[in-house]
Short mmCIF file of C-alpha atoms and ligand atoms in Angstrom, two decimals:
data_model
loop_
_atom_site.label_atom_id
_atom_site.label_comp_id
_atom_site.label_asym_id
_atom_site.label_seq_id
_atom_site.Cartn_x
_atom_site.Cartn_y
_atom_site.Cartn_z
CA UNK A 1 226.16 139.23 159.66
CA UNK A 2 224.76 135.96 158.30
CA UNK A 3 222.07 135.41 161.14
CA UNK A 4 220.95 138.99 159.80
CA UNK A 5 221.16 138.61 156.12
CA UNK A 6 218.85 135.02 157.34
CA UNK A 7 216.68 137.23 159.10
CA UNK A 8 215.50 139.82 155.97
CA UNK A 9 215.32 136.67 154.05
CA UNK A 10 213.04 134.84 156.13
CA UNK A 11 210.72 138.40 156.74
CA UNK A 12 210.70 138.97 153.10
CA UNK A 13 209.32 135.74 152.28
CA UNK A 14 206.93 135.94 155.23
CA UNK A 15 205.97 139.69 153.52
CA UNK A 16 205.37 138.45 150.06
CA UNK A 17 203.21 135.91 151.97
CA UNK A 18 201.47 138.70 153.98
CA UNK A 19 201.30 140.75 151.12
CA UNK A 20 198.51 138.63 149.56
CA UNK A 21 200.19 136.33 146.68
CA UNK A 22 198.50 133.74 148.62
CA UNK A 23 195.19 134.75 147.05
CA UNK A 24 191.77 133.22 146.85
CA UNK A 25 188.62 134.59 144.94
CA UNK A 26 185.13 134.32 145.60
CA UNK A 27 181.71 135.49 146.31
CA UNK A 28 181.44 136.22 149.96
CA UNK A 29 178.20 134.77 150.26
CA UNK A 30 175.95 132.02 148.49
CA UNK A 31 172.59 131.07 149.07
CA UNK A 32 171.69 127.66 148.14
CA UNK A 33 168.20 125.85 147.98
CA UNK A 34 167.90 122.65 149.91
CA UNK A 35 168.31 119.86 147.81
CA UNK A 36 169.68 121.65 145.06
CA UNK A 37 172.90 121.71 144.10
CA UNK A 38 175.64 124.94 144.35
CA UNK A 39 178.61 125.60 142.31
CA UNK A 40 181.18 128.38 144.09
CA UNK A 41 182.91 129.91 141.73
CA UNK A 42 186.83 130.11 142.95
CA UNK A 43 190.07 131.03 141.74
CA UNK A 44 193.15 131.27 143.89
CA UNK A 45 196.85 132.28 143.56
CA UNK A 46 199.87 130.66 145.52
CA UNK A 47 203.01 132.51 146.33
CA UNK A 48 204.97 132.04 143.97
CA UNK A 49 207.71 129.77 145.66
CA UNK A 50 205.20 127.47 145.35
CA UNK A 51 203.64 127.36 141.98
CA UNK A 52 206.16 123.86 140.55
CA UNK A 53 204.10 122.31 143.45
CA UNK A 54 200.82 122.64 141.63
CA UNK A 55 200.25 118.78 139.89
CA UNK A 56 197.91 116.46 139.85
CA UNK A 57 198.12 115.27 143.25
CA UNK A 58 196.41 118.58 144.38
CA UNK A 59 193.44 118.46 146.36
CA UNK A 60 190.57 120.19 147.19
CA UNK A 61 188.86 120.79 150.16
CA UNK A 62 186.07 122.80 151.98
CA UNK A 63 186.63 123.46 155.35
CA UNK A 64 184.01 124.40 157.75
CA UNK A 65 182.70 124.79 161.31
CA UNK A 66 183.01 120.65 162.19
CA UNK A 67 183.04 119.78 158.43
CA UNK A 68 185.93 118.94 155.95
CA UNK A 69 184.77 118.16 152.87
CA UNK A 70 186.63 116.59 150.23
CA UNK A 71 186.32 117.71 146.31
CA UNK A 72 187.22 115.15 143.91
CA UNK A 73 188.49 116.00 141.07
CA UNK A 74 185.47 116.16 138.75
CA UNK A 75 183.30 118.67 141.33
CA UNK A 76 186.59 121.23 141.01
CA UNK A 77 187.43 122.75 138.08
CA UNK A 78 191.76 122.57 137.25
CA UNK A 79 193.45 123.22 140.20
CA UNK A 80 196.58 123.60 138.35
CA UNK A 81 195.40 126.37 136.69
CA UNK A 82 194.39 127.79 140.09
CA UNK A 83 190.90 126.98 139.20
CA UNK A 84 189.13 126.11 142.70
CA UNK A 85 185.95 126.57 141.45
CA UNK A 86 183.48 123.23 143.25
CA UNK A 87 179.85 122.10 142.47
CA UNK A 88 178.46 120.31 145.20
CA UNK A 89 175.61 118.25 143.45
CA UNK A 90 173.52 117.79 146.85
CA UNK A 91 173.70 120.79 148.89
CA UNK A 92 171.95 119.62 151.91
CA UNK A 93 175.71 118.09 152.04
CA UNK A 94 176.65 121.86 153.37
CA UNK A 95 175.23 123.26 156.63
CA UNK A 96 174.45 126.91 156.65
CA UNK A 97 177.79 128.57 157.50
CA UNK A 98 180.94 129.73 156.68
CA UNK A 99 183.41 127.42 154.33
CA UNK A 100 187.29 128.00 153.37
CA UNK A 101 188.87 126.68 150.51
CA UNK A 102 192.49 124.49 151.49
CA UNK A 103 194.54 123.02 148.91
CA UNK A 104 196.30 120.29 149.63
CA UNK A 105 198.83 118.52 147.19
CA UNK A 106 200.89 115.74 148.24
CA UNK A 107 204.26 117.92 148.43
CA UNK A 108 204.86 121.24 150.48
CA UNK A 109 201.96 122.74 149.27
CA UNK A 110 198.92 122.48 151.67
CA UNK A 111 197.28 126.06 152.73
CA UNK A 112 194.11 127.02 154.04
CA UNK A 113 193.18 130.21 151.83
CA UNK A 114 191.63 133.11 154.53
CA UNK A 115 188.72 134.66 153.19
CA UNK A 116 185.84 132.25 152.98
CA UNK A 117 182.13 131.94 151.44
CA UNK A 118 179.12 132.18 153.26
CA UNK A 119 177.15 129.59 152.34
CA UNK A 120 173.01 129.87 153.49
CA UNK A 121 170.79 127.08 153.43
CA UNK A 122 167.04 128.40 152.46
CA UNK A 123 163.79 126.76 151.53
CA UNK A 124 162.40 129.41 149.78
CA UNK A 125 164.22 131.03 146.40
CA UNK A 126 164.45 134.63 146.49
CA UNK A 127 162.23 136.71 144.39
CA UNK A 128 163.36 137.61 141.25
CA UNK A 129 164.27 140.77 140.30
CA UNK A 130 162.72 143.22 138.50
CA UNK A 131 164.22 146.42 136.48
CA UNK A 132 162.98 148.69 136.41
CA UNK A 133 160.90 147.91 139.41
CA UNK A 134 158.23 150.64 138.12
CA UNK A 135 157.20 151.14 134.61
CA UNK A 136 155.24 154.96 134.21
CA UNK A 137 155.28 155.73 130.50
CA UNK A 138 153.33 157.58 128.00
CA UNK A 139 151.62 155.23 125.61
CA UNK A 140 153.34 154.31 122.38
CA UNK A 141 156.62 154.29 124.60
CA UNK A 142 158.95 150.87 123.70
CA UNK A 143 159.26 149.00 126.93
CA UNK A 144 162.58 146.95 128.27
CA UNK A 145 161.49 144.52 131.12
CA UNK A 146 164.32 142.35 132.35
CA UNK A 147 163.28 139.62 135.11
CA UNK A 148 166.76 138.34 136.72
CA UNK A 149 167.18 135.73 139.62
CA UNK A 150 169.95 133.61 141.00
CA UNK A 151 171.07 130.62 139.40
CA UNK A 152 173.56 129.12 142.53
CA UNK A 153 173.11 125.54 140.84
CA UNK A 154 174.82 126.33 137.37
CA UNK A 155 173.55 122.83 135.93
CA UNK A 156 170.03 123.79 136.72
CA UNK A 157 169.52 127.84 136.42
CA UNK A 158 166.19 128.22 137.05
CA UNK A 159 163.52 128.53 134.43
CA UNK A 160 161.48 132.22 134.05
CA UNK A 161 157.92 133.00 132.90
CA UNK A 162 156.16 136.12 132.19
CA UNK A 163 152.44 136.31 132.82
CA UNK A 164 151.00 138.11 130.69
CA UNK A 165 153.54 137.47 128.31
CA UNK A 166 153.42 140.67 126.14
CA UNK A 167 156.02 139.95 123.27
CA UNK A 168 159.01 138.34 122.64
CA UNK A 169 161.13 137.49 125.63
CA UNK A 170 165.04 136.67 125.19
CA UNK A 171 166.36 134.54 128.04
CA UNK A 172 170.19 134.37 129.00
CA UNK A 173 172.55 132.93 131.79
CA UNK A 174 174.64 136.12 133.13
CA UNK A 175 177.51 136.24 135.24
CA UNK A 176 178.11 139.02 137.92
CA UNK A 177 181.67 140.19 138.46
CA UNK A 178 182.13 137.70 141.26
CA UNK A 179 181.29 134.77 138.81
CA UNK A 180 177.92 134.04 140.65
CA UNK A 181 175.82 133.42 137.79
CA UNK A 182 171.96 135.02 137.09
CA UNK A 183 169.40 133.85 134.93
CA UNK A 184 167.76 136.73 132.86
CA UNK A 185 164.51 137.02 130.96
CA UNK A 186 164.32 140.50 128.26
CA UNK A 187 160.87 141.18 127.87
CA UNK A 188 160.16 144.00 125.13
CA UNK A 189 156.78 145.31 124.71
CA UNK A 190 155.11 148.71 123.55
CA UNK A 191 152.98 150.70 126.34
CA UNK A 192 149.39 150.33 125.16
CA UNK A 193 146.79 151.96 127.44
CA UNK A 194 144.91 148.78 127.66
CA UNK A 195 148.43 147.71 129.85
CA UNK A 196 147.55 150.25 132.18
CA UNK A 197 146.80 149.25 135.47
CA UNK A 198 147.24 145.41 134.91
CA UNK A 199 150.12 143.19 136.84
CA UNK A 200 153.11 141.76 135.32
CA UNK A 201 154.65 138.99 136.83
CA UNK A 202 157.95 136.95 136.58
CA UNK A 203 158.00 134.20 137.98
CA UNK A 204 160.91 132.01 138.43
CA UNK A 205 160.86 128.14 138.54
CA UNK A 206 163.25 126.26 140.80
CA UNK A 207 164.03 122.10 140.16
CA UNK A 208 164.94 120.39 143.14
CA UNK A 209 167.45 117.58 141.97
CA UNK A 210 166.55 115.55 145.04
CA UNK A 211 163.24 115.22 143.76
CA UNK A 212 160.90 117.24 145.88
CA UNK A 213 158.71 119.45 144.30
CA UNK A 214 159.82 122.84 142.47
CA UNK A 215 159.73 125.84 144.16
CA UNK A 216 159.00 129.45 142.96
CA UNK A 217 159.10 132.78 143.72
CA UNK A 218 157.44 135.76 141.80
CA UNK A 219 157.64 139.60 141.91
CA UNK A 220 155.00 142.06 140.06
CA UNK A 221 154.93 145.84 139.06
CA UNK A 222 151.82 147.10 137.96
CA UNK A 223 152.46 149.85 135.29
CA UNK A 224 151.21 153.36 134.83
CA UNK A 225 150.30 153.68 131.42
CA UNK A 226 149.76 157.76 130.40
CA UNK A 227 147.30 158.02 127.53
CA UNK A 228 145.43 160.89 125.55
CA UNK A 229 141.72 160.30 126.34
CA UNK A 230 139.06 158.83 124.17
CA UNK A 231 135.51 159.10 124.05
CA UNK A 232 133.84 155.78 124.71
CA UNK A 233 131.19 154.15 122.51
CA UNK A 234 128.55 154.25 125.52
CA UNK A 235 128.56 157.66 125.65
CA UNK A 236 125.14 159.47 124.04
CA UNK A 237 121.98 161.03 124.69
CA UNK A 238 118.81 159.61 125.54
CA UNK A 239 115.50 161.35 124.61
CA UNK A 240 111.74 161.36 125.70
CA UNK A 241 109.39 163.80 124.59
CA UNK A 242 110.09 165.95 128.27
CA UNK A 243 113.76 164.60 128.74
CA UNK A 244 117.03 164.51 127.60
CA UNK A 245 119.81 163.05 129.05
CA UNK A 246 123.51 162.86 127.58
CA UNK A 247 126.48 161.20 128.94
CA UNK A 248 130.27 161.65 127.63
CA UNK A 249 132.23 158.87 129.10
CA UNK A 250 135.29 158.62 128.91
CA UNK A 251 138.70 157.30 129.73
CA UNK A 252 142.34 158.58 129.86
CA UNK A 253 145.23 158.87 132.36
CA UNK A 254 145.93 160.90 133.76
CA UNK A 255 142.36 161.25 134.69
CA UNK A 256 140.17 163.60 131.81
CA UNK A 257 138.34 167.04 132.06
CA UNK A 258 134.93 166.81 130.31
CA UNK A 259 133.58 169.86 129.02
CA UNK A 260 130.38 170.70 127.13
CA UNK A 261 129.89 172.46 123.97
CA UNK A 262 126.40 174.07 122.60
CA UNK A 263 125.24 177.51 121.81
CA UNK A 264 121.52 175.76 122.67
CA UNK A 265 122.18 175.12 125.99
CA UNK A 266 120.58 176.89 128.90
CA UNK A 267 123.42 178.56 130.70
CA UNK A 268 122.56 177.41 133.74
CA UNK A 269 123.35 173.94 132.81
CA UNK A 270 123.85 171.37 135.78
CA UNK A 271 126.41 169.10 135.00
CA UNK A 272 127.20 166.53 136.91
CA UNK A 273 130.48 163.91 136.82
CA UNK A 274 131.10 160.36 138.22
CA UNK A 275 134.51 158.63 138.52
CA UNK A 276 134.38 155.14 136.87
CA UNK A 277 137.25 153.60 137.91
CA UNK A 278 141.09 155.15 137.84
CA UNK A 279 141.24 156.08 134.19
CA UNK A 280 137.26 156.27 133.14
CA UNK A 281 135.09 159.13 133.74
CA UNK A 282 131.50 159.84 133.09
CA UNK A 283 129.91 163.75 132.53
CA UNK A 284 125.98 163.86 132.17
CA UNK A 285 122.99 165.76 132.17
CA UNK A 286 119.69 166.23 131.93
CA UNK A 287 117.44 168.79 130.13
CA UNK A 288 113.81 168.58 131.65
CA UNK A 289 111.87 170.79 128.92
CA UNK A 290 113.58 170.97 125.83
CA UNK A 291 114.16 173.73 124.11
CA UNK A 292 111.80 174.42 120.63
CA UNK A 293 115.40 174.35 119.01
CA UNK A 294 116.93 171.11 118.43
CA UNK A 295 120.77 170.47 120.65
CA UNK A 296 122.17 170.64 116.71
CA UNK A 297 125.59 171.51 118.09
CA UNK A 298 126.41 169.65 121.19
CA UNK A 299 130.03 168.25 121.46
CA UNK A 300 131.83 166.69 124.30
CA UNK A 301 135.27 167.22 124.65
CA UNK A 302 137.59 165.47 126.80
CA UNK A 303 141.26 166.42 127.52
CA UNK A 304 144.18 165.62 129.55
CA UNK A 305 147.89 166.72 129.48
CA UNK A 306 148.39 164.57 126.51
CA UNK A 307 145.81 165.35 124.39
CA UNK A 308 142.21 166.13 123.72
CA UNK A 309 139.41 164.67 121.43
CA UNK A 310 136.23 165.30 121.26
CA UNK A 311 132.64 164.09 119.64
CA UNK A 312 129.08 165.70 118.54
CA UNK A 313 125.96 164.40 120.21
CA UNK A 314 123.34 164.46 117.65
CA UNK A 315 119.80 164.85 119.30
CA UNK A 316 117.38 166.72 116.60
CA UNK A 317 114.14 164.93 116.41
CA UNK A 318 114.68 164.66 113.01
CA UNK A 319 118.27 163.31 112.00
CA UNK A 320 119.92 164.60 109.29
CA UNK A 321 121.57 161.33 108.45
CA UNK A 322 125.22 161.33 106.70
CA UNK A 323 123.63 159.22 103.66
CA UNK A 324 121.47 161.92 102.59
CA UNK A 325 124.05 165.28 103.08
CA UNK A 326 126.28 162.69 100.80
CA UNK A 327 123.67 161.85 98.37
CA UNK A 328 123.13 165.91 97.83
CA UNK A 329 126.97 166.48 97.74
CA UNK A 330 128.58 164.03 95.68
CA UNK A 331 126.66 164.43 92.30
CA UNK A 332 128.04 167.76 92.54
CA UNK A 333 131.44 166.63 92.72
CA UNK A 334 131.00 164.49 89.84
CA UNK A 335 128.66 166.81 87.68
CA UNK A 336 130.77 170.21 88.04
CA UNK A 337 134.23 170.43 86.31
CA UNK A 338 134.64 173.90 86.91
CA UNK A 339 137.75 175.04 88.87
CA UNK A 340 135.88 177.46 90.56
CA UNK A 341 133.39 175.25 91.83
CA UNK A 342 136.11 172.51 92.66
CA UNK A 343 137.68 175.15 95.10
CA UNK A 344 134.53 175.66 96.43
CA UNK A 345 133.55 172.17 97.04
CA UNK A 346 137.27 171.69 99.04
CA UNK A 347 136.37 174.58 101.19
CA UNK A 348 133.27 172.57 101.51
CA UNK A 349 134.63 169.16 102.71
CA UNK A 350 137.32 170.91 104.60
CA UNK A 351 134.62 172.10 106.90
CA UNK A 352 131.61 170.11 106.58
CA UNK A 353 133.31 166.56 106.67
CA UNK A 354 134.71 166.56 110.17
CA UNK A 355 131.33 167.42 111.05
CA UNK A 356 129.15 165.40 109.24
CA UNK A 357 131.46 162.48 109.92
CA UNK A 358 131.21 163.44 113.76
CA UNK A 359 127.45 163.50 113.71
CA UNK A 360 126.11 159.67 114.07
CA UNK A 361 123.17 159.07 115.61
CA UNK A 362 124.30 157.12 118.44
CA UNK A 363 127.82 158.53 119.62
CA UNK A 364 130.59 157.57 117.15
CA UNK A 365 134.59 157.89 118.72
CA UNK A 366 135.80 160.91 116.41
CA UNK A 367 138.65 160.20 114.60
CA UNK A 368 140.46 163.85 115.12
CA UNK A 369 143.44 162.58 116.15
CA UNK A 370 143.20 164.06 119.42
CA UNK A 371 144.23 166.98 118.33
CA UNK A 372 143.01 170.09 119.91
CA UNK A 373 143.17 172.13 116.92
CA UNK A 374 140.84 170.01 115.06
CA UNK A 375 138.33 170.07 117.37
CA UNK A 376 138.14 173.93 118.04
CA UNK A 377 136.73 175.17 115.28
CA UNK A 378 133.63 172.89 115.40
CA UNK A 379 133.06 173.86 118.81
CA UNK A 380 132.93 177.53 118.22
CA UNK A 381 128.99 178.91 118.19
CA UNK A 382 127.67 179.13 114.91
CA UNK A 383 129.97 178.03 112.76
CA UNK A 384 127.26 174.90 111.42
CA UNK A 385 125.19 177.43 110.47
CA UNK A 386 126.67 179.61 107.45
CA UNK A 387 127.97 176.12 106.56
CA UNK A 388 124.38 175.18 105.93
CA UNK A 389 123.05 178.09 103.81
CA UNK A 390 126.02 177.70 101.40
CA UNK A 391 124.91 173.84 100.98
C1 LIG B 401 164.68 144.28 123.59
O1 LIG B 401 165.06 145.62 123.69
C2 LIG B 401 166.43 145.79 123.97
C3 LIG B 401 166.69 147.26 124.25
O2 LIG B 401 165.81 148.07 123.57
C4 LIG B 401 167.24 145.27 122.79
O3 LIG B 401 168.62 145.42 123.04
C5 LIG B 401 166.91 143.79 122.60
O4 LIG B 401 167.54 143.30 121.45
C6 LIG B 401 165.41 143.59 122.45
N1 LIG B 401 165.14 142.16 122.48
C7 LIG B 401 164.25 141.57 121.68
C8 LIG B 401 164.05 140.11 121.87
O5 LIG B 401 163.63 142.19 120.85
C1 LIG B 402 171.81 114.67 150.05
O1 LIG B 402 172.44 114.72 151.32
C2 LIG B 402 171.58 114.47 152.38
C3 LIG B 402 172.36 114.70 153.68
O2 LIG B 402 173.55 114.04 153.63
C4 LIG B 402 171.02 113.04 152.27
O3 LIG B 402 170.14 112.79 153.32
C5 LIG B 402 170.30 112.90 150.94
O4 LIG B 402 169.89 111.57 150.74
C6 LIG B 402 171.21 113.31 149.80
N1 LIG B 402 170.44 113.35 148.58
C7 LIG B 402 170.87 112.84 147.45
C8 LIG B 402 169.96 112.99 146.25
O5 LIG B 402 171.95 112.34 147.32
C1 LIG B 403 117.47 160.90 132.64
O1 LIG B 403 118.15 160.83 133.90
C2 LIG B 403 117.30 160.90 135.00
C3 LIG B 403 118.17 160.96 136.24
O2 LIG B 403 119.37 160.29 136.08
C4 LIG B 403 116.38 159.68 135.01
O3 LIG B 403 115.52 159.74 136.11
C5 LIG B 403 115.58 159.66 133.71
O4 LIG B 403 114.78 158.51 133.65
C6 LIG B 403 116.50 159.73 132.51
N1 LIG B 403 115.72 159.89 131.30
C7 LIG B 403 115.93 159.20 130.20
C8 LIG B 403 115.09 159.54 129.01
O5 LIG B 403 116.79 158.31 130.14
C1 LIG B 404 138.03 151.61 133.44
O1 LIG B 404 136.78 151.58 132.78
C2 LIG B 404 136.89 151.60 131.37
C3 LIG B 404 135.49 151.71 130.82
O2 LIG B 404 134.59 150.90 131.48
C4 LIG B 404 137.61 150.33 130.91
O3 LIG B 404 137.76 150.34 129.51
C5 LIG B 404 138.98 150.31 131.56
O4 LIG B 404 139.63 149.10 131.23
C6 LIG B 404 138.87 150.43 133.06
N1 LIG B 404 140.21 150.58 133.59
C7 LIG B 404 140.61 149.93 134.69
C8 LIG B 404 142.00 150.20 135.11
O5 LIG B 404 139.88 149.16 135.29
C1 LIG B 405 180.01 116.67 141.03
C2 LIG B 405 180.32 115.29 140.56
O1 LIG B 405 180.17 114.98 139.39
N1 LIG B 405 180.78 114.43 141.47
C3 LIG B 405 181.12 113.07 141.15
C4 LIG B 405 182.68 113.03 140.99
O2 LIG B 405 183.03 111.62 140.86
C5 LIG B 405 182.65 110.80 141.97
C6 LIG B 405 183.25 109.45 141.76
O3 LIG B 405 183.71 109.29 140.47
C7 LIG B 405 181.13 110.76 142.09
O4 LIG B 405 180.75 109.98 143.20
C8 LIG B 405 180.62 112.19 142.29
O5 LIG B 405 179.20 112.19 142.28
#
């Protein structure tokens, strides 16, 4: 009877033992840059027979393949509140393998915990980390880029730098849920279209406390930056007395349709188009007699999914210049006080202002907004015309 009652005694304790109250936590693996330093985050649990053995005389130490190393007391953190976490201050100390923690007090507790931490020896950091790894937005579109990379020496994280930098960046020291910690760098920016196509980096910078040189490692995304097009300043037309040539460049992702406006054009009109780069595009022509009427209504117009703008190409021999329609129009504004001819004059700039403010000698960006309703009306045939005889 006793020898059995002995027996589920003993195989209870060896159970509760078996059962895991003899506990250790860490991260399972660590990777550690030569001549830095490494801090392993550990926390452990003893059965509980054995906690009024935890004191001072408690000890620390790594055990690995040929290697016991001993922790004093200020590499650990307080081992009697089960705190085994240990910063080795010259890693090259550790060999690349696999380490177990073993307490060792100077009573019945000693125990080597199961469950180790891989610890890796490297040269080179690894790159940092980017999220999101691929930025496509529309323009306008408030961007969050976080840059994160290991900080295994918690004395020395490592330092981060955008390049550009395109705002304010907000740097912290995170800590995963297995206590390995993680430098991060917050980058907030808003998606401009002159972003598009251009490399971000983060770089992250690495002290060696042995005093070899830093080391670094970088990682880059290039974004995608969606935009409405927009005519660009170099587009125009070019005129001899037997030539014209006009040109609508223009850029916007994605990529722009050009299309030409005129009732003066011959119909069989040879347009031709050139690809600039990703985002730029270039429509011209060229008229070889030209036409006793003067291209009075020529407009480019651009457009992509996002939008569309588009631009009159003055190329009358004789240029009706914005100075002298305003010169005709404005002493009328200021002359007339009747309501009648107030209305009229608003029906007036509501349709000859776009246009007049479009026409400029030399190709002017229009200011439309990009707005495809805008920009119909002046396209349609004619529509200068009845303007004109009401002037
Ligand atoms: C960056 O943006 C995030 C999310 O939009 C926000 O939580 C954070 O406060 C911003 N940081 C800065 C420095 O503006
Ligand atoms: C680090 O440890 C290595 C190997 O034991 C040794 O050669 C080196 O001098 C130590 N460096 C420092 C800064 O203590
Ligand atoms: C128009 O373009 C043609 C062909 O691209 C070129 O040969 C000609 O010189 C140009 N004319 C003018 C006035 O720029
Ligand atoms: C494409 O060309 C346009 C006009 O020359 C320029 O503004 C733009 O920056 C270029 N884009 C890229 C991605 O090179
Ligand atoms: C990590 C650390 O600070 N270790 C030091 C603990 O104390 C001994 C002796 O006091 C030093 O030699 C260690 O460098």
């Amino acid at each position: 009877m006793a020898g059995t009652l002995t027996f589920l005694l003993i195989s209870s304790l060896l159970q509760g033992a078996l059962c895991g109250i003899w506990e250790v936590k860490m991260p399972p693996k660590i990777n550690v840059l030569r001549g830095s330093c490494v801090t392993i985050p550990c926390s452990f649990d003893v059965h509980s027979k054995f906690e009024k053995y935890l004191d001072d005389t408690c000890k620390a130490y790594w055990i690995g393949k040929n290697l016991k190393l001993t922790a004093t007391k200020n590499m650990t953190g307080d081992l009697t509140k089960k705190d085994c976490t240990t910063t080795f201050k010259n890693a090259s100390l550790l060999q690349t393998g696999k380490y177990y923690f073993r307490l060792e007090c100077n009573n019945a507790l000693k125990y080597i915990f199961p469950g180790g931490v891989h610890i890796s020896l490297i040269d080179d950091p690894p790159s940092p980390t980017l999220t999101p790894s691929t930025l496509e937005v529309e323009e306008g579109t408030s961007v969050s880029l976080m840059c994160s990379a290991p900080a295994p020496c918690w004395s020395h994280p490592p330092a981060l730098t955008w390049s550009p930098n395109r705002g304010q960046s907000q740097e912290t020291l995170q800590e995963h849920q297995d206590k390995t910690k993680v430098k991060s760098s917050v980058m907030n920016f808003t998606a401009s279209h002159l972003h598009h196509g251009k490399k971000v980096s983060c770089t992250a910078v690495y002290k060696i406390q042995d005093g070899s040189p830093d080391v670094t490692a970088e990682t880059s995304l290039i974004p995608d930056i969606t935009f409405p097009p927009q005519i660009l300043l170099s587009s125009g037309c070019i005129k001899t007395a037997s030539q014209v040539n006009c040109s609508c460049e223009t850029v916007g992702n994605p990529s722009p349709t050009v299309k030409w406006y005129s009732s003066e054009l011959p119909v069989k009109l040879e347009i031709f188009s050139e690809t600039l780069n990703s985002t730029a595009l270039r429509s011209f022509f060229t008229l070889n007699q030209l036409h006793k009427k003067d291209l009075s209504t020529l407009f480019c117009r651009t457009f992509n999914s996002l939008g569309s703008t588009s631009q009159q190409f003055c190329v009358s021999s004789q240029q009706i210049s914005a100075e002298q329609r305003d010169a005709v129009l404005y002493p009328v504004i200021i002359s007339t006080l009747t309501v009648l001819l107030l209305v009229l004059i608003c029906v007036l700039l509501f349709f000859i202002r776009p246009q007049k403010n479009n026409c400029k000698p030399k190709g002017q960006i229009t200011d439309d907004n990009n707005t495809v309703a805008t920009s119909q009306p002046q396209i349609r045939e004619g529509n200068e015309a009845p303007n004109r005889t009401e002037e």
